[in-house]
């Protein structure tokens, strides 16, 4: 509980050429947490979303360079469920891994996010892949619609 004491905490993240720093007050003694007794407030939910986005930004800057590929995968005909869309993405990743092994490239590093469109609700995937394969080959490997790089 808050007893009138607080201190300032600083966290610095260095991810390759990217540096991110957070400075924030801490109002509760570290290590003491109370039981969760109510749902997350709207303000806290926004803060959690902001922190999650910052974490992904750091992860991308730490693991990928300008030589890597940003890929957007869309569908001609929408999949029937989110599970089917996820299976399509996993199959695409397997095909890319198989091709990389065949070409003698190092192991694939990737990060992906599946989204549903705000207006139409259509499923699409965003990915960042380690480089080494040309864009035309990746677009052919997708096979479900457009693959924008």
JSON list of C-alpha atoms in Angstrom, two decimals:
[
{"chain": "A", "resi": 1, "resn": "UNK", "atom": "CA", "xyz": [0.00, 0.00, 0.00]},
{"chain": "A", "resi": 2, "resn": "UNK", "atom": "CA", "xyz": [1.01, 3.62, -0.48]},
{"chain": "A", "resi": 3, "resn": "UNK", "atom": "CA", "xyz": [2.42, 5.07, 2.73]},
{"chain": "A", "resi": 4, "resn": "UNK", "atom": "CA", "xyz": [3.62, 8.44, 1.51]},
{"chain": "A", "resi": 5, "resn": "UNK", "atom": "CA", "xyz": [6.95, 7.12, 0.20]},
{"chain": "A", "resi": 6, "resn": "UNK", "atom": "CA", "xyz": [7.97, 6.70, -3.40]},
{"chain": "A", "resi": 7, "resn": "UNK", "atom": "CA", "xyz": [11.12, 6.45, -5.41]},
{"chain": "A", "resi": 8, "resn": "UNK", "atom": "CA", "xyz": [12.10, 6.91, -9.05]},
{"chain": "A", "resi": 9, "resn": "UNK", "atom": "CA", "xyz": [13.07, 3.89, -11.11]},
{"chain": "A", "resi": 10, "resn": "UNK", "atom": "CA", "xyz": [14.89, 4.04, -14.44]},
{"chain": "A", "resi": 11, "resn": "UNK", "atom": "CA", "xyz": [15.11, 1.23, -17.01]},
{"chain": "A", "resi": 12, "resn": "UNK", "atom": "CA", "xyz": [17.30, 1.52, -20.11]},
{"chain": "A", "resi": 13, "resn": "UNK", "atom": "CA", "xyz": [17.04, -0.86, -23.08]},
{"chain": "A", "resi": 14, "resn": "UNK", "atom": "CA", "xyz": [19.79, -0.92, -25.72]},
{"chain": "A", "resi": 15, "resn": "UNK", "atom": "CA", "xyz": [18.75, -2.91, -28.80]},
{"chain": "A", "resi": 16, "resn": "UNK", "atom": "CA", "xyz": [21.41, -2.65, -31.50]},
{"chain": "A", "resi": 17, "resn": "UNK", "atom": "CA", "xyz": [21.28, 0.93, -32.81]},
{"chain": "A", "resi": 18, "resn": "UNK", "atom": "CA", "xyz": [18.07, 1.63, -30.89]},
{"chain": "A", "resi": 19, "resn": "UNK", "atom": "CA", "xyz": [17.93, 2.84, -27.27]},
{"chain": "A", "resi": 20, "resn": "UNK", "atom": "CA", "xyz": [14.78, 3.18, -25.18]},
{"chain": "A", "resi": 21, "resn": "UNK", "atom": "CA", "xyz": [14.58, 4.50, -21.60]},
{"chain": "A", "resi": 22, "resn": "UNK", "atom": "CA", "xyz": [11.74, 4.58, -19.08]},
{"chain": "A", "resi": 23, "resn": "UNK", "atom": "CA", "xyz": [11.70, 6.76, -15.96]},
{"chain": "A", "resi": 24, "resn": "UNK", "atom": "CA", "xyz": [8.76, 6.23, -13.63]},
{"chain": "A", "resi": 25, "resn": "UNK", "atom": "CA", "xyz": [7.80, 6.60, -9.96]},
{"chain": "A", "resi": 26, "resn": "UNK", "atom": "CA", "xyz": [7.18, 3.54, -7.78]},
{"chain": "A", "resi": 27, "resn": "UNK", "atom": "CA", "xyz": [4.67, 4.12, -4.99]},
{"chain": "A", "resi": 28, "resn": "UNK", "atom": "CA", "xyz": [4.62, 0.70, -3.40]},
{"chain": "A", "resi": 29, "resn": "UNK", "atom": "CA", "xyz": [7.34, -1.22, -1.62]},
{"chain": "A", "resi": 30, "resn": "UNK", "atom": "CA", "xyz": [8.83, -3.73, -4.11]},
{"chain": "A", "resi": 31, "resn": "UNK", "atom": "CA", "xyz": [7.73, -7.33, -3.73]},
{"chain": "A", "resi": 32, "resn": "UNK", "atom": "CA", "xyz": [4.40, -6.61, -2.00]},
{"chain": "A", "resi": 33, "resn": "UNK", "atom": "CA", "xyz": [1.35, -7.15, -4.17]},
{"chain": "A", "resi": 34, "resn": "UNK", "atom": "CA", "xyz": [-2.24, -7.32, -3.17]},
{"chain": "A", "resi": 35, "resn": "UNK", "atom": "CA", "xyz": [-4.78, -9.70, -4.60]},
{"chain": "A", "resi": 36, "resn": "UNK", "atom": "CA", "xyz": [-6.52, -8.67, -7.79]},
{"chain": "A", "resi": 37, "resn": "UNK", "atom": "CA", "xyz": [-9.94, -7.52, -6.69]},
{"chain": "A", "resi": 38, "resn": "UNK", "atom": "CA", "xyz": [-11.37, -5.66, -9.69]},
{"chain": "A", "resi": 39, "resn": "UNK", "atom": "CA", "xyz": [-11.05, -5.64, -13.48]},
{"chain": "A", "resi": 40, "resn": "UNK", "atom": "CA", "xyz": [-8.40, -3.59, -15.25]},
{"chain": "A", "resi": 41, "resn": "UNK", "atom": "CA", "xyz": [-9.34, 0.06, -15.63]},
{"chain": "A", "resi": 42, "resn": "UNK", "atom": "CA", "xyz": [-9.44, 1.69, -19.07]},
{"chain": "A", "resi": 43, "resn": "UNK", "atom": "CA", "xyz": [-6.39, 3.81, -18.26]},
{"chain": "A", "resi": 44, "resn": "UNK", "atom": "CA", "xyz": [-4.40, 0.75, -17.16]},
{"chain": "A", "resi": 45, "resn": "UNK", "atom": "CA", "xyz": [-5.49, -1.17, -20.26]},
{"chain": "A", "resi": 46, "resn": "UNK", "atom": "CA", "xyz": [-4.14, 1.65, -22.46]},
{"chain": "A", "resi": 47, "resn": "UNK", "atom": "CA", "xyz": [-0.87, 1.65, -20.52]},
{"chain": "A", "resi": 48, "resn": "UNK", "atom": "CA", "xyz": [-0.58, -2.13, -20.87]},
{"chain": "A", "resi": 49, "resn": "UNK", "atom": "CA", "xyz": [-1.13, -1.82, -24.65]},
{"chain": "A", "resi": 50, "resn": "UNK", "atom": "CA", "xyz": [1.50, 0.94, -24.89]},
{"chain": "A", "resi": 51, "resn": "UNK", "atom": "CA", "xyz": [4.01, -1.15, -22.94]},
{"chain": "A", "resi": 52, "resn": "UNK", "atom": "CA", "xyz": [3.33, -4.20, -25.13]},
{"chain": "A", "resi": 53, "resn": "UNK", "atom": "CA", "xyz": [3.96, -2.13, -28.27]},
{"chain": "A", "resi": 54, "resn": "UNK", "atom": "CA", "xyz": [7.23, -0.80, -26.82]},
{"chain": "A", "resi": 55, "resn": "UNK", "atom": "CA", "xyz": [8.33, -4.34, -25.98]},
{"chain": "A", "resi": 56, "resn": "UNK", "atom": "CA", "xyz": [7.71, -5.50, -29.57]},
{"chain": "A", "resi": 57, "resn": "UNK", "atom": "CA", "xyz": [9.60, -2.45, -30.90]},
{"chain": "A", "resi": 58, "resn": "UNK", "atom": "CA", "xyz": [12.61, -3.34, -28.76]},
{"chain": "A", "resi": 59, "resn": "UNK", "atom": "CA", "xyz": [12.41, -6.99, -29.83]},
{"chain": "A", "resi": 60, "resn": "UNK", "atom": "CA", "xyz": [12.37, -6.02, -33.52]},
{"chain": "A", "resi": 61, "resn": "UNK", "atom": "CA", "xyz": [15.28, -3.56, -33.18]},
{"chain": "A", "resi": 62, "resn": "UNK", "atom": "CA", "xyz": [17.35, -6.13, -31.30]},
{"chain": "A", "resi": 63, "resn": "UNK", "atom": "CA", "xyz": [16.85, -9.01, -33.73]},
{"chain": "A", "resi": 64, "resn": "UNK", "atom": "CA", "xyz": [16.38, -7.49, -37.20]},
{"chain": "A", "resi": 65, "resn": "UNK", "atom": "CA", "xyz": [18.29, -5.13, -39.49]},
{"chain": "A", "resi": 66, "resn": "UNK", "atom": "CA", "xyz": [17.52, -3.10, -42.63]},
{"chain": "A", "resi": 67, "resn": "UNK", "atom": "CA", "xyz": [18.48, -6.14, -44.74]},
{"chain": "A", "resi": 68, "resn": "UNK", "atom": "CA", "xyz": [15.52, -8.11, -43.37]},
{"chain": "A", "resi": 69, "resn": "UNK", "atom": "CA", "xyz": [12.05, -8.24, -44.94]},
{"chain": "A", "resi": 70, "resn": "UNK", "atom": "CA", "xyz": [8.74, -6.75, -43.75]},
{"chain": "A", "resi": 71, "resn": "UNK", "atom": "CA", "xyz": [5.93, -8.83, -45.23]},
{"chain": "A", "resi": 72, "resn": "UNK", "atom": "CA", "xyz": [2.14, -8.35, -45.32]},
{"chain": "A", "resi": 73, "resn": "UNK", "atom": "CA", "xyz": [0.09, -11.43, -46.24]},
{"chain": "A", "resi": 74, "resn": "UNK", "atom": "CA", "xyz": [-3.54, -11.08, -47.34]},
{"chain": "A", "resi": 75, "resn": "UNK", "atom": "CA", "xyz": [-6.19, -13.47, -48.64]},
{"chain": "A", "resi": 76, "resn": "UNK", "atom": "CA", "xyz": [-8.18, -13.61, -51.89]},
{"chain": "A", "resi": 77, "resn": "UNK", "atom": "CA", "xyz": [-10.91, -15.59, -50.14]},
{"chain": "A", "resi": 78, "resn": "UNK", "atom": "CA", "xyz": [-11.21, -15.20, -46.40]},
{"chain": "A", "resi": 79, "resn": "UNK", "atom": "CA", "xyz": [-10.47, -18.28, -44.25]},
{"chain": "A", "resi": 80, "resn": "UNK", "atom": "CA", "xyz": [-13.40, -19.77, -42.37]},
{"chain": "A", "resi": 81, "resn": "UNK", "atom": "CA", "xyz": [-11.87, -19.34, -38.93]},
{"chain": "A", "resi": 82, "resn": "UNK", "atom": "CA", "xyz": [-8.95, -17.78, -37.09]},
{"chain": "A", "resi": 83, "resn": "UNK", "atom": "CA", "xyz": [-7.53, -21.27, -36.57]},
{"chain": "A", "resi": 84, "resn": "UNK", "atom": "CA", "xyz": [-7.43, -21.88, -40.31]},
{"chain": "A", "resi": 85, "resn": "UNK", "atom": "CA", "xyz": [-5.65, -18.55, -40.85]},
{"chain": "A", "resi": 86, "resn": "UNK", "atom": "CA", "xyz": [-3.09, -19.48, -38.20]},
{"chain": "A", "resi": 87, "resn": "UNK", "atom": "CA", "xyz": [-2.54, -22.88, -39.85]},
{"chain": "A", "resi": 88, "resn": "UNK", "atom": "CA", "xyz": [-1.96, -21.14, -43.21]},
{"chain": "A", "resi": 89, "resn": "UNK", "atom": "CA", "xyz": [0.66, -18.92, -41.59]},
{"chain": "A", "resi": 90, "resn": "UNK", "atom": "CA", "xyz": [2.43, -21.89, -39.95]},
{"chain": "A", "resi": 91, "resn": "UNK", "atom": "CA", "xyz": [2.48, -23.75, -43.28]},
{"chain": "A", "resi": 92, "resn": "UNK", "atom": "CA", "xyz": [3.99, -20.68, -44.98]},
{"chain": "A", "resi": 93, "resn": "UNK", "atom": "CA", "xyz": [6.69, -20.47, -42.30]},
{"chain": "A", "resi": 94, "resn": "UNK", "atom": "CA", "xyz": [7.48, -24.18, -42.79]},
{"chain": "A", "resi": 95, "resn": "UNK", "atom": "CA", "xyz": [7.82, -23.66, -46.55]},
{"chain": "A", "resi": 96, "resn": "UNK", "atom": "CA", "xyz": [10.18, -20.71, -45.99]},
{"chain": "A", "resi": 97, "resn": "UNK", "atom": "CA", "xyz": [12.28, -22.72, -43.50]},
{"chain": "A", "resi": 98, "resn": "UNK", "atom": "CA", "xyz": [12.51, -25.62, -45.96]},
{"chain": "A", "resi": 99, "resn": "UNK", "atom": "CA", "xyz": [13.63, -23.26, -48.76]},
{"chain": "A", "resi": 100, "resn": "UNK", "atom": "CA", "xyz": [16.22, -21.57, -46.53]},
{"chain": "A", "resi": 101, "resn": "UNK", "atom": "CA", "xyz": [17.67, -24.95, -45.59]},
{"chain": "A", "resi": 102, "resn": "UNK", "atom": "CA", "xyz": [17.80, -25.95, -49.27]},
{"chain": "A", "resi": 103, "resn": "UNK", "atom": "CA", "xyz": [19.63, -22.70, -50.17]},
{"chain": "A", "resi": 104, "resn": "UNK", "atom": "CA", "xyz": [22.09, -23.12, -47.27]},
{"chain": "A", "resi": 105, "resn": "UNK", "atom": "CA", "xyz": [20.96, -19.95, -45.46]},
{"chain": "A", "resi": 106, "resn": "UNK", "atom": "CA", "xyz": [21.07, -19.61, -41.66]},
{"chain": "A", "resi": 107, "resn": "UNK", "atom": "CA", "xyz": [18.02, -20.48, -39.57]},
{"chain": "A", "resi": 108, "resn": "UNK", "atom": "CA", "xyz": [14.92, -18.32, -40.04]},
{"chain": "A", "resi": 109, "resn": "UNK", "atom": "CA", "xyz": [14.19, -15.56, -37.54]},
{"chain": "A", "resi": 110, "resn": "UNK", "atom": "CA", "xyz": [10.71, -14.09, -37.71]},
{"chain": "A", "resi": 111, "resn": "UNK", "atom": "CA", "xyz": [8.07, -12.26, -35.77]},
{"chain": "A", "resi": 112, "resn": "UNK", "atom": "CA", "xyz": [4.43, -12.28, -36.83]},
{"chain": "A", "resi": 113, "resn": "UNK", "atom": "CA", "xyz": [1.09, -10.75, -35.92]},
{"chain": "A", "resi": 114, "resn": "UNK", "atom": "CA", "xyz": [-2.36, -11.73, -37.20]},
{"chain": "A", "resi": 115, "resn": "UNK", "atom": "CA", "xyz": [-4.97, -8.97, -37.45]},
{"chain": "A", "resi": 116, "resn": "UNK", "atom": "CA", "xyz": [-8.61, -8.63, -38.36]},
{"chain": "A", "resi": 117, "resn": "UNK", "atom": "CA", "xyz": [-9.45, -5.52, -40.42]},
{"chain": "A", "resi": 118, "resn": "UNK", "atom": "CA", "xyz": [-11.28, -2.75, -38.55]},
{"chain": "A", "resi": 119, "resn": "UNK", "atom": "CA", "xyz": [-13.88, -2.10, -41.27]},
{"chain": "A", "resi": 120, "resn": "UNK", "atom": "CA", "xyz": [-14.28, -5.38, -43.13]},
{"chain": "A", "resi": 121, "resn": "UNK", "atom": "CA", "xyz": [-13.01, -7.84, -40.51]},
{"chain": "A", "resi": 122, "resn": "UNK", "atom": "CA", "xyz": [-10.75, -9.53, -43.09]},
{"chain": "A", "resi": 123, "resn": "UNK", "atom": "CA", "xyz": [-7.82, -11.54, -41.79]},
{"chain": "A", "resi": 124, "resn": "UNK", "atom": "CA", "xyz": [-4.25, -10.56, -42.71]},
{"chain": "A", "resi": 125, "resn": "UNK", "atom": "CA", "xyz": [-0.79, -11.26, -41.32]},
{"chain": "A", "resi": 126, "resn": "UNK", "atom": "CA", "xyz": [2.17, -8.96, -40.68]},
{"chain": "A", "resi": 127, "resn": "UNK", "atom": "CA", "xyz": [5.65, -10.52, -40.51]},
{"chain": "A", "resi": 128, "resn": "UNK", "atom": "CA", "xyz": [9.28, -9.55, -40.32]},
{"chain": "A", "resi": 129, "resn": "UNK", "atom": "CA", "xyz": [11.61, -12.24, -41.71]},
{"chain": "A", "resi": 130, "resn": "UNK", "atom": "CA", "xyz": [15.37, -12.58, -41.81]},
{"chain": "A", "resi": 131, "resn": "UNK", "atom": "CA", "xyz": [16.63, -11.76, -45.31]},
{"chain": "A", "resi": 132, "resn": "UNK", "atom": "CA", "xyz": [18.28, -13.90, -47.93]},
{"chain": "A", "resi": 133, "resn": "UNK", "atom": "CA", "xyz": [15.31, -14.85, -50.13]},
{"chain": "A", "resi": 134, "resn": "UNK", "atom": "CA", "xyz": [14.08, -12.53, -52.86]},
{"chain": "A", "resi": 135, "resn": "UNK", "atom": "CA", "xyz": [10.60, -11.04, -52.68]},
{"chain": "A", "resi": 136, "resn": "UNK", "atom": "CA", "xyz": [9.18, -12.79, -55.75]},
{"chain": "A", "resi": 137, "resn": "UNK", "atom": "CA", "xyz": [9.96, -16.20, -54.27]},
{"chain": "A", "resi": 138, "resn": "UNK", "atom": "CA", "xyz": [8.30, -15.29, -50.98]},
{"chain": "A", "resi": 139, "resn": "UNK", "atom": "CA", "xyz": [5.21, -14.03, -52.78]},
{"chain": "A", "resi": 140, "resn": "UNK", "atom": "CA", "xyz": [4.97, -17.33, -54.69]},
{"chain": "A", "resi": 141, "resn": "UNK", "atom": "CA", "xyz": [5.33, -19.35, -51.48]},
{"chain": "A", "resi": 142, "resn": "UNK", "atom": "CA", "xyz": [2.29, -17.63, -49.90]},
{"chain": "A", "resi": 143, "resn": "UNK", "atom": "CA", "xyz": [-0.23, -18.71, -52.54]},
{"chain": "A", "resi": 144, "resn": "UNK", "atom": "CA", "xyz": [-3.42, -17.49, -50.74]},
{"chain": "A", "resi": 145, "resn": "UNK", "atom": "CA", "xyz": [-3.57, -13.95, -52.09]},
{"chain": "A", "resi": 146, "resn": "UNK", "atom": "CA", "xyz": [-1.31, -10.91, -52.02]},
{"chain": "A", "resi": 147, "resn": "UNK", "atom": "CA", "xyz": [2.08, -10.83, -50.35]},
{"chain": "A", "resi": 148, "resn": "UNK", "atom": "CA", "xyz": [3.32, -7.24, -50.16]},
{"chain": "A", "resi": 149, "resn": "UNK", "atom": "CA", "xyz": [6.95, -6.65, -49.21]}
]
